[in-house]
Short mmCIF file of C-alpha atoms and ligand atoms in Angstrom, two decimals:
data_model
loop_
_atom_site.label_atom_id
_atom_site.label_comp_id
_atom_site.label_asym_id
_atom_site.label_seq_id
_atom_site.Cartn_x
_atom_site.Cartn_y
_atom_site.Cartn_z
CA MET K 100 -31.10 36.04 32.53
CA SER K 101 -32.47 33.52 30.26
CA ASP K 102 -35.93 32.17 30.27
CA SER K 103 -34.94 29.09 31.68
CA GLU K 104 -34.24 30.59 35.08
CA GLN K 105 -37.20 28.86 36.66
CA PHE K 106 -38.39 26.37 39.14
CA ALA K 107 -41.94 27.02 38.23
CA SER K 108 -42.84 23.71 37.08
CA ASP K 109 -41.45 20.44 35.33
CA ASN K 110 -43.63 21.08 32.47
CA TYR K 111 -41.84 24.19 31.55
CA SER K 112 -38.99 22.08 30.52
CA GLY K 113 -38.40 20.95 27.10
CA ILE K 114 -38.27 17.43 25.38
CA CYS K 115 -35.49 15.41 26.71
CA PRO K 116 -32.79 14.20 23.87
CA GLN K 117 -33.97 10.43 23.94
CA ALA K 118 -37.70 11.19 23.42
CA TRP K 119 -36.68 13.67 20.73
CA ALA K 120 -34.49 11.14 19.06
CA ALA K 121 -37.25 8.65 18.97
CA MET K 122 -39.70 10.88 17.58
CA ASP K 123 -37.28 11.83 14.90
CA GLU K 124 -36.78 8.22 13.98
CA ALA K 125 -40.56 7.84 14.06
CA ASN K 126 -40.57 10.73 11.75
CA ARG K 127 -38.67 9.02 8.97
CA MET K 128 -41.39 6.67 8.02
CA ASP K 129 -45.00 6.37 7.13
CA GLU K 130 -47.06 4.24 9.78
CA PRO K 131 -50.83 3.44 10.31
CA ALA K 132 -52.83 6.23 12.10
CA TYR K 133 -54.66 5.77 15.21
CA GLY K 134 -52.43 3.67 17.33
CA GLU K 135 -52.05 0.86 14.70
CA ASP K 136 -48.52 1.63 14.31
CA ILE K 137 -45.48 -0.29 15.34
CA TRP K 138 -44.58 2.39 17.90
CA THR K 139 -47.60 2.40 19.81
CA ALA K 140 -47.29 -1.42 20.09
CA ARG K 141 -43.63 -1.12 21.16
CA ALA K 142 -44.49 1.36 23.79
CA ALA K 143 -47.25 -0.48 25.37
CA ASP K 144 -45.07 -3.64 25.29
CA GLY K 145 -42.23 -1.56 26.96
CA LEU K 146 -44.73 -0.48 29.74
CA ARG K 147 -45.84 -4.19 30.24
CA ALA K 148 -42.32 -5.11 30.43
CA LEU K 149 -41.63 -2.02 32.91
CA PHE K 150 -44.29 -3.10 35.15
CA ASP K 151 -43.69 -6.95 34.88
CA THR K 152 -47.47 -7.69 34.28
CA ASP K 153 -50.01 -8.04 31.43
CA CYS K 154 -51.67 -4.77 31.63
CA ASP K 155 -53.73 -2.84 29.07
CA VAL K 156 -52.02 0.53 27.98
CA PHE K 157 -53.65 3.53 26.56
CA PHE K 158 -52.13 7.00 25.54
CA THR K 159 -53.86 10.11 25.95
CA PHE K 160 -52.73 13.85 25.36
CA ASN K 161 -52.63 15.05 28.95
CA GLY K 162 -53.01 14.33 32.50
CA THR K 163 -56.49 15.75 33.06
CA ALA K 164 -57.78 13.74 30.17
CA ALA K 165 -56.13 10.72 31.56
CA ASN K 166 -57.44 10.99 35.15
CA SER K 167 -60.98 11.92 33.98
CA LEU K 168 -61.41 9.07 31.60
CA ALA K 169 -59.60 6.57 34.03
CA LEU K 170 -61.83 7.60 36.64
CA ALA K 171 -65.02 7.59 34.67
CA SER K 172 -64.19 3.94 33.59
CA ILE K 173 -64.16 2.92 37.33
CA GLY K 174 -67.79 3.92 38.04
CA GLN K 175 -71.15 5.06 37.14
CA SER K 176 -72.39 8.77 37.49
CA PHE K 177 -73.93 8.06 40.84
CA HIS K 178 -70.72 6.74 42.22
CA SER K 179 -68.00 8.91 44.10
CA VAL K 180 -64.21 9.12 44.33
CA ILE K 181 -62.48 9.64 47.53
CA CYS K 182 -59.44 11.93 47.10
CA HIS K 183 -57.09 14.13 49.32
CA GLU K 184 -58.46 17.73 49.48
CA LEU K 185 -55.32 18.83 47.98
CA ALA K 186 -55.65 16.21 44.93
CA HIS K 187 -55.11 17.82 41.37
CA ILE K 188 -58.45 16.15 40.35
CA GLU K 189 -60.23 18.15 43.09
CA THR K 190 -58.40 21.43 42.50
CA ASP K 191 -56.87 21.78 39.19
CA GLU K 192 -58.94 19.80 36.48
CA CYS K 193 -62.06 22.19 36.27
CA GLY K 194 -64.38 19.53 37.14
CA GLY K 195 -62.91 17.26 34.45
CA PRO K 196 -63.38 13.87 36.25
CA GLU K 197 -67.02 14.77 37.09
CA TYR K 198 -67.58 15.78 33.75
CA ALA K 199 -66.19 12.66 31.97
CA SER K 200 -68.29 10.40 34.39
CA ASN K 201 -71.46 12.40 33.75
CA GLY K 202 -71.49 13.55 37.42
CA SER K 203 -69.68 11.29 39.65
CA LYS K 204 -68.94 13.39 42.78
CA LEU K 205 -65.39 13.75 44.23
CA LEU K 206 -65.29 13.39 48.09
CA PRO K 207 -62.20 15.39 49.41
CA GLY K 208 -60.45 13.43 52.57
CA GLU K 209 -57.41 14.27 54.71
CA GLY K 210 -54.18 13.39 55.68
CA ARG K 211 -50.82 15.06 56.68
CA ASP K 212 -48.14 16.04 53.80
CA GLY K 213 -50.99 15.58 51.05
CA LYS K 214 -51.33 11.95 51.83
CA LEU K 215 -54.92 10.51 52.00
CA THR K 216 -55.26 8.37 55.15
CA PRO K 217 -56.89 4.97 55.50
CA ASP K 218 -59.12 6.48 58.35
CA SER K 219 -60.06 9.52 56.20
CA ILE K 220 -61.14 6.96 53.45
CA GLU K 221 -62.92 4.63 56.00
CA HIS K 222 -64.63 7.95 57.67
CA LEU K 223 -66.09 9.04 54.18
CA VAL K 224 -67.35 5.66 53.28
CA THR K 225 -69.06 4.86 56.58
CA LYS K 226 -70.45 8.29 57.43
CA ARG K 227 -73.41 7.86 55.13
CA THR K 228 -74.64 4.86 53.31
CA ASP K 229 -78.02 5.91 52.51
CA ILE K 230 -79.54 6.18 48.89
CA HIS K 231 -79.22 10.15 49.00
CA TYR K 232 -75.55 10.01 49.17
CA PRO K 233 -73.14 9.25 46.21
CA LYS K 234 -71.82 5.82 46.71
CA PRO K 235 -68.00 5.70 46.99
CA LYS K 236 -66.55 3.59 44.35
CA ALA K 237 -62.96 4.41 44.06
CA VAL K 238 -59.86 6.08 45.93
CA SER K 239 -57.47 8.47 43.91
CA ILE K 240 -54.20 8.94 45.39
CA THR K 241 -51.44 11.06 43.78
CA GLN K 242 -47.90 9.76 43.48
CA ALA K 243 -45.79 11.67 44.26
CA THR K 244 -48.34 14.06 45.98
CA GLU K 245 -49.22 17.53 45.02
CA VAL K 246 -46.83 18.80 47.96
CA GLY K 247 -44.02 16.71 46.76
CA THR K 248 -44.25 13.61 49.15
CA VAL K 249 -44.44 9.84 48.43
CA TYR K 250 -46.62 7.12 49.48
CA THR K 251 -44.50 4.28 50.50
CA PRO K 252 -45.62 0.69 49.45
CA ASP K 253 -46.98 -0.17 53.06
CA GLU K 254 -49.03 3.11 52.89
CA ILE K 255 -50.68 1.99 49.66
CA ARG K 256 -51.11 -1.50 50.89
CA ALA K 257 -53.11 -0.15 54.00
CA ILE K 258 -55.29 1.89 51.59
CA ARG K 259 -55.75 -1.04 49.56
CA ALA K 260 -56.96 -2.81 52.73
CA VAL K 261 -59.74 -0.36 53.39
CA ALA K 262 -60.53 -0.15 49.60
CA ASP K 263 -61.04 -3.96 49.86
CA LYS K 264 -63.26 -3.75 52.88
CA HIS K 265 -65.37 -1.45 50.97
CA LYS K 266 -65.13 -2.73 47.29
CA LEU K 267 -63.34 0.35 46.11
CA ASN K 268 -61.03 0.62 43.05
CA ILE K 269 -57.67 2.51 43.31
CA HIS K 270 -56.74 4.95 40.92
CA MET K 271 -53.15 6.54 40.98
CA ASP K 272 -52.53 10.09 39.64
CA GLY K 273 -48.95 9.54 38.35
CA ALA K 274 -48.20 12.80 37.11
CA ARG K 275 -44.86 12.48 38.99
CA PHE K 276 -44.92 8.53 39.29
CA ALA K 277 -41.32 8.44 37.96
CA ASN K 278 -40.11 10.94 40.73
CA ALA K 279 -41.79 8.69 43.33
CA VAL K 280 -40.25 5.50 42.00
CA ALA K 281 -36.90 7.17 41.98
CA ALA K 282 -37.41 8.33 45.52
CA LEU K 283 -38.25 5.17 46.98
CA GLY K 284 -35.87 3.05 45.05
CA VAL K 285 -38.48 0.16 44.47
CA HIS K 286 -39.65 -1.62 41.51
CA PRO K 287 -42.58 0.03 39.80
CA ALA K 288 -44.76 -2.80 40.38
CA GLU K 289 -44.22 -2.54 44.06
CA VAL K 290 -46.06 0.70 44.29
CA THR K 291 -48.68 -0.16 41.79
CA TRP K 292 -50.24 -3.52 41.14
CA LYS K 293 -48.60 -5.39 43.71
CA ALA K 294 -49.85 -2.66 46.50
CA GLY K 295 -53.43 -3.06 44.85
CA VAL K 296 -53.46 -0.08 42.46
CA ASP K 297 -56.14 -0.77 39.53
CA VAL K 298 -55.27 2.08 37.42
CA LEU K 299 -52.11 4.39 36.91
CA CYS K 300 -52.12 7.53 35.00
CA PHE K 301 -48.36 7.74 34.22
CA SER K 302 -47.02 11.17 33.07
CA GLY K 303 -44.59 11.32 30.35
CA THR K 304 -44.93 15.05 29.87
CA LYS K 305 -43.52 16.03 33.30
CA ASN K 306 -40.85 13.58 32.72
CA GLY K 307 -39.29 14.76 29.51
CA LEU K 308 -41.99 14.48 26.80
CA ALA K 309 -43.84 17.17 24.58
CA VAL K 310 -47.03 15.41 25.18
CA GLY K 311 -48.64 12.05 26.39
CA GLU K 312 -49.66 10.35 29.24
CA ALA K 313 -50.14 6.40 29.70
CA VAL K 314 -53.10 5.02 31.27
CA VAL K 315 -52.29 1.72 32.55
CA PHE K 316 -54.87 -0.66 33.60
CA PHE K 317 -53.56 -3.39 35.85
CA ASN K 318 -57.10 -4.29 36.64
CA ARG K 319 -57.79 -5.29 33.04
CA ALA K 320 -61.69 -5.57 33.48
CA LEU K 321 -61.78 -1.91 34.03
CA ALA K 322 -60.26 -1.36 30.82
CA GLU K 323 -63.17 -2.67 28.86
CA ASP K 324 -64.14 -0.39 25.83
CA PHE K 325 -61.69 2.17 27.11
CA GLU K 326 -60.55 3.06 23.43
CA TRP K 327 -64.15 4.20 22.74
CA ARG K 328 -64.11 6.38 25.78
CA CYS K 329 -60.96 7.91 24.58
CA LYS K 330 -62.13 8.50 21.11
CA GLN K 331 -65.49 9.95 22.25
CA ALA K 332 -63.56 12.40 24.40
CA GLY K 333 -61.28 13.47 21.69
CA GLN K 334 -58.24 11.75 22.97
CA LEU K 335 -57.38 9.45 20.33
CA ALA K 336 -54.44 10.99 18.42
CA SER K 337 -54.61 10.30 14.81
CA LYS K 338 -50.83 10.55 14.42
CA MET K 339 -50.41 8.33 17.46
CA ARG K 340 -46.83 7.52 16.95
CA PHE K 341 -45.86 10.86 18.09
CA ILE K 342 -46.99 10.29 21.37
CA SER K 343 -45.95 6.63 21.70
CA ALA K 344 -42.50 6.75 19.96
CA PRO K 345 -41.34 9.31 22.57
CA TRP K 346 -42.38 6.73 25.24
CA CYS K 347 -40.09 4.18 23.72
CA GLY K 348 -37.21 6.68 23.90
CA LEU K 349 -37.98 7.20 27.71
CA MET K 350 -38.03 3.44 28.39
CA GLU K 351 -34.62 2.91 26.50
CA ASP K 352 -31.96 2.70 29.06
CA GLU K 353 -34.56 3.60 31.74
CA THR K 354 -34.31 7.16 30.78
CA TRP K 355 -37.52 7.84 32.57
CA LEU K 356 -35.78 6.64 35.94
CA GLY K 357 -32.57 8.66 35.03
CA ASN K 358 -34.49 11.90 34.23
CA ALA K 359 -36.56 11.35 37.61
CA ARG K 360 -33.42 10.63 39.72
CA HIS K 361 -31.88 13.71 38.20
CA ALA K 362 -34.65 15.94 38.97
CA ASN K 363 -34.91 14.54 42.76
CA ALA K 364 -31.22 15.14 43.16
CA CYS K 365 -31.37 18.76 42.15
CA ALA K 366 -34.33 19.18 44.41
CA ASP K 367 -32.43 17.62 47.15
CA ARG K 368 -29.60 20.12 46.45
CA LEU K 369 -31.99 22.86 46.48
CA ALA K 370 -33.62 21.93 49.80
CA ARG K 371 -30.26 21.22 51.53
CA GLY K 372 -28.98 24.68 50.40
CA LEU K 373 -32.10 26.64 51.63
CA LEU K 374 -32.15 24.54 55.03
CA ASP K 375 -28.79 26.20 55.47
CA ILE K 376 -29.94 29.76 55.20
CA GLU K 377 -31.02 31.65 58.19
CA GLY K 378 -34.89 32.20 58.21
CA VAL K 379 -35.81 29.82 55.59
CA SER K 380 -37.97 26.69 56.21
CA LEU K 381 -39.67 23.80 54.40
CA ARG K 382 -43.39 23.83 54.52
CA TYR K 383 -43.34 19.79 53.54
CA PRO K 384 -40.42 17.39 53.63
CA ARG K 385 -38.49 17.19 50.43
CA GLN K 386 -38.95 13.51 49.19
CA ALA K 387 -39.28 13.80 45.30
CA ASN K 388 -38.75 16.80 42.73
CA GLY K 389 -40.59 19.66 44.40
CA VAL K 390 -39.42 21.88 47.25
CA PHE K 391 -42.01 23.84 49.17
CA VAL K 392 -40.25 26.69 50.86
CA GLU K 393 -41.45 29.41 53.21
CA LEU K 394 -39.50 32.61 52.06
CA PRO K 395 -39.85 36.07 53.47
CA GLN K 396 -42.10 38.25 51.13
CA PRO K 397 -39.05 40.65 50.35
CA VAL K 398 -36.90 37.55 49.48
CA GLN K 399 -39.73 36.31 47.15
CA ASP K 400 -39.98 39.68 45.64
CA GLY K 401 -36.20 40.03 44.99
CA LEU K 402 -36.05 36.81 43.45
CA ARG K 403 -38.82 37.64 41.05
CA ALA K 404 -37.09 41.02 40.32
CA ASN K 405 -33.96 39.04 39.38
CA GLY K 406 -35.90 37.05 36.91
CA TRP K 407 -36.56 33.77 38.64
CA ARG K 408 -40.10 32.22 38.11
CA PHE K 409 -41.84 29.97 40.47
CA TYR K 410 -45.56 29.50 42.06
CA ASN K 411 -46.96 30.39 45.26
CA PHE K 412 -49.89 28.41 46.20
CA ILE K 413 -50.98 25.68 48.73
CA GLY K 414 -50.88 27.73 51.76
CA GLY K 415 -48.98 30.25 50.33
CA CYS K 416 -45.49 28.90 50.38
CA SER K 417 -43.39 29.04 47.34
CA ARG K 418 -43.00 25.68 45.17
CA LEU K 419 -39.87 25.14 43.35
CA VAL K 420 -40.08 22.17 41.01
CA CYS K 421 -36.88 20.57 39.34
CA SER K 422 -37.05 18.64 36.18
CA TRP K 423 -34.68 16.62 33.71
CA SER K 424 -33.11 19.73 32.46
CA THR K 425 -32.57 21.66 35.68
CA THR K 426 -28.78 22.15 36.25
CA GLU K 427 -26.77 22.11 39.59
CA ALA K 428 -25.52 25.41 38.48
CA GLN K 429 -29.01 26.70 38.12
CA VAL K 430 -29.72 25.43 41.92
CA ASP K 431 -26.51 27.10 43.00
CA ARG K 432 -27.37 30.40 41.06
CA PHE K 433 -30.88 30.41 42.87
CA LEU K 434 -29.37 29.56 46.38
CA ALA K 435 -26.89 32.45 45.92
CA ASP K 436 -29.75 34.79 45.06
CA VAL K 437 -31.58 33.67 48.31
CA ARG K 438 -28.50 34.12 50.34
CA GLY K 439 -27.97 37.61 48.84
CA LEU K 440 -31.45 38.67 49.63
CA VAL K 441 -31.67 37.36 53.15
CA GLU K 442 -28.51 39.16 54.36
C1 PLP Z 85 -49.52 18.27 36.10
C2 PLP Z 85 -50.47 17.35 36.79
C3 PLP Z 85 -51.63 16.67 36.07
C4 PLP Z 85 -51.94 16.68 34.80
O1 PLP Z 85 -52.13 17.86 34.24
P1 PLP Z 85 -52.44 18.26 32.81
O2 PLP Z 85 -52.14 19.76 32.72
O3 PLP Z 85 -53.76 18.04 32.65
O4 PLP Z 85 -51.49 17.52 31.93
C5 PLP Z 85 -52.16 15.78 36.95
N1 PLP Z 85 -52.06 15.64 38.24
C6 PLP Z 85 -51.06 16.32 38.98
C7 PLP Z 85 -50.87 16.07 40.53
C8 PLP Z 85 -50.30 17.11 38.20
O5 PLP Z 85 -49.35 17.91 38.86
#
């Protein structure tokens, strides 16, 4: 069994062919450094066209940096950011957002299926308004969420309504933004600026790049001096074109969306197959490219002994993630192995 027998994460996958081809093309020339090249201009223009609005676009190496720097640009060190208790920024970024902002505190909120609710936000903003409490300034939502669910445009607009009431900016962690857009079947604008999102961290890595996230400011006032923030944080790539050119590859012929649709379809096949097996249930509804499944311990052990790699976290269930490179045959091999172990 090869190393590719995995549902561990979408960042275990390689670089998709379109991104690779664009990188190869960018490699056939010399170009100015630090983002002054034609590829970076083209990628930023491509994202403006994609979102159908005049937004400010920056590129960082990874998602932790994108989220941390975007959140730092939203408030001061004495401000706080409301996020879901399962949010990556809260649980998996090693205090990066607090560090980048010189101390802004994250306030964990609640909601079913990994989705922060307007009520929870309202509660966190209003429970204290005195000077001893870090003043809420932003809401961060993850699309698709850490448990593979998606916020609908209506749900985002409802969060915007509370945000407006309390003068909060909205940050979206879009590590799996493409999968959410594919799942919802909406225009990317409908779940971002049209629904009131101020800044989006759009992941290229999990969609099929080697490296690189786009920080997209729809609220352009928040982007003031952001390039200096990136540079100071060590996030300004010298040979920027090798981050931006692959983005051009992703945007050509809607490759980003095709990759996400494929990953979601594989996850759907996987979820349906698992639900057909006696004694197997899903912890969260399958909406994007992740499947969160309760498997008996001996079945998990057997799968791992057969060479399958996947993670167990968030309440102990098994997380299975599909990507652009997952194949239907791979899904079917996994399902056959589960069936064999259950019997
Ligand atoms: C993967 C991921 C990120 C980014 O992680 P990096 O390893 O820093 O690139 C951010 N948010 C979520 C929800 C993720 O799954």
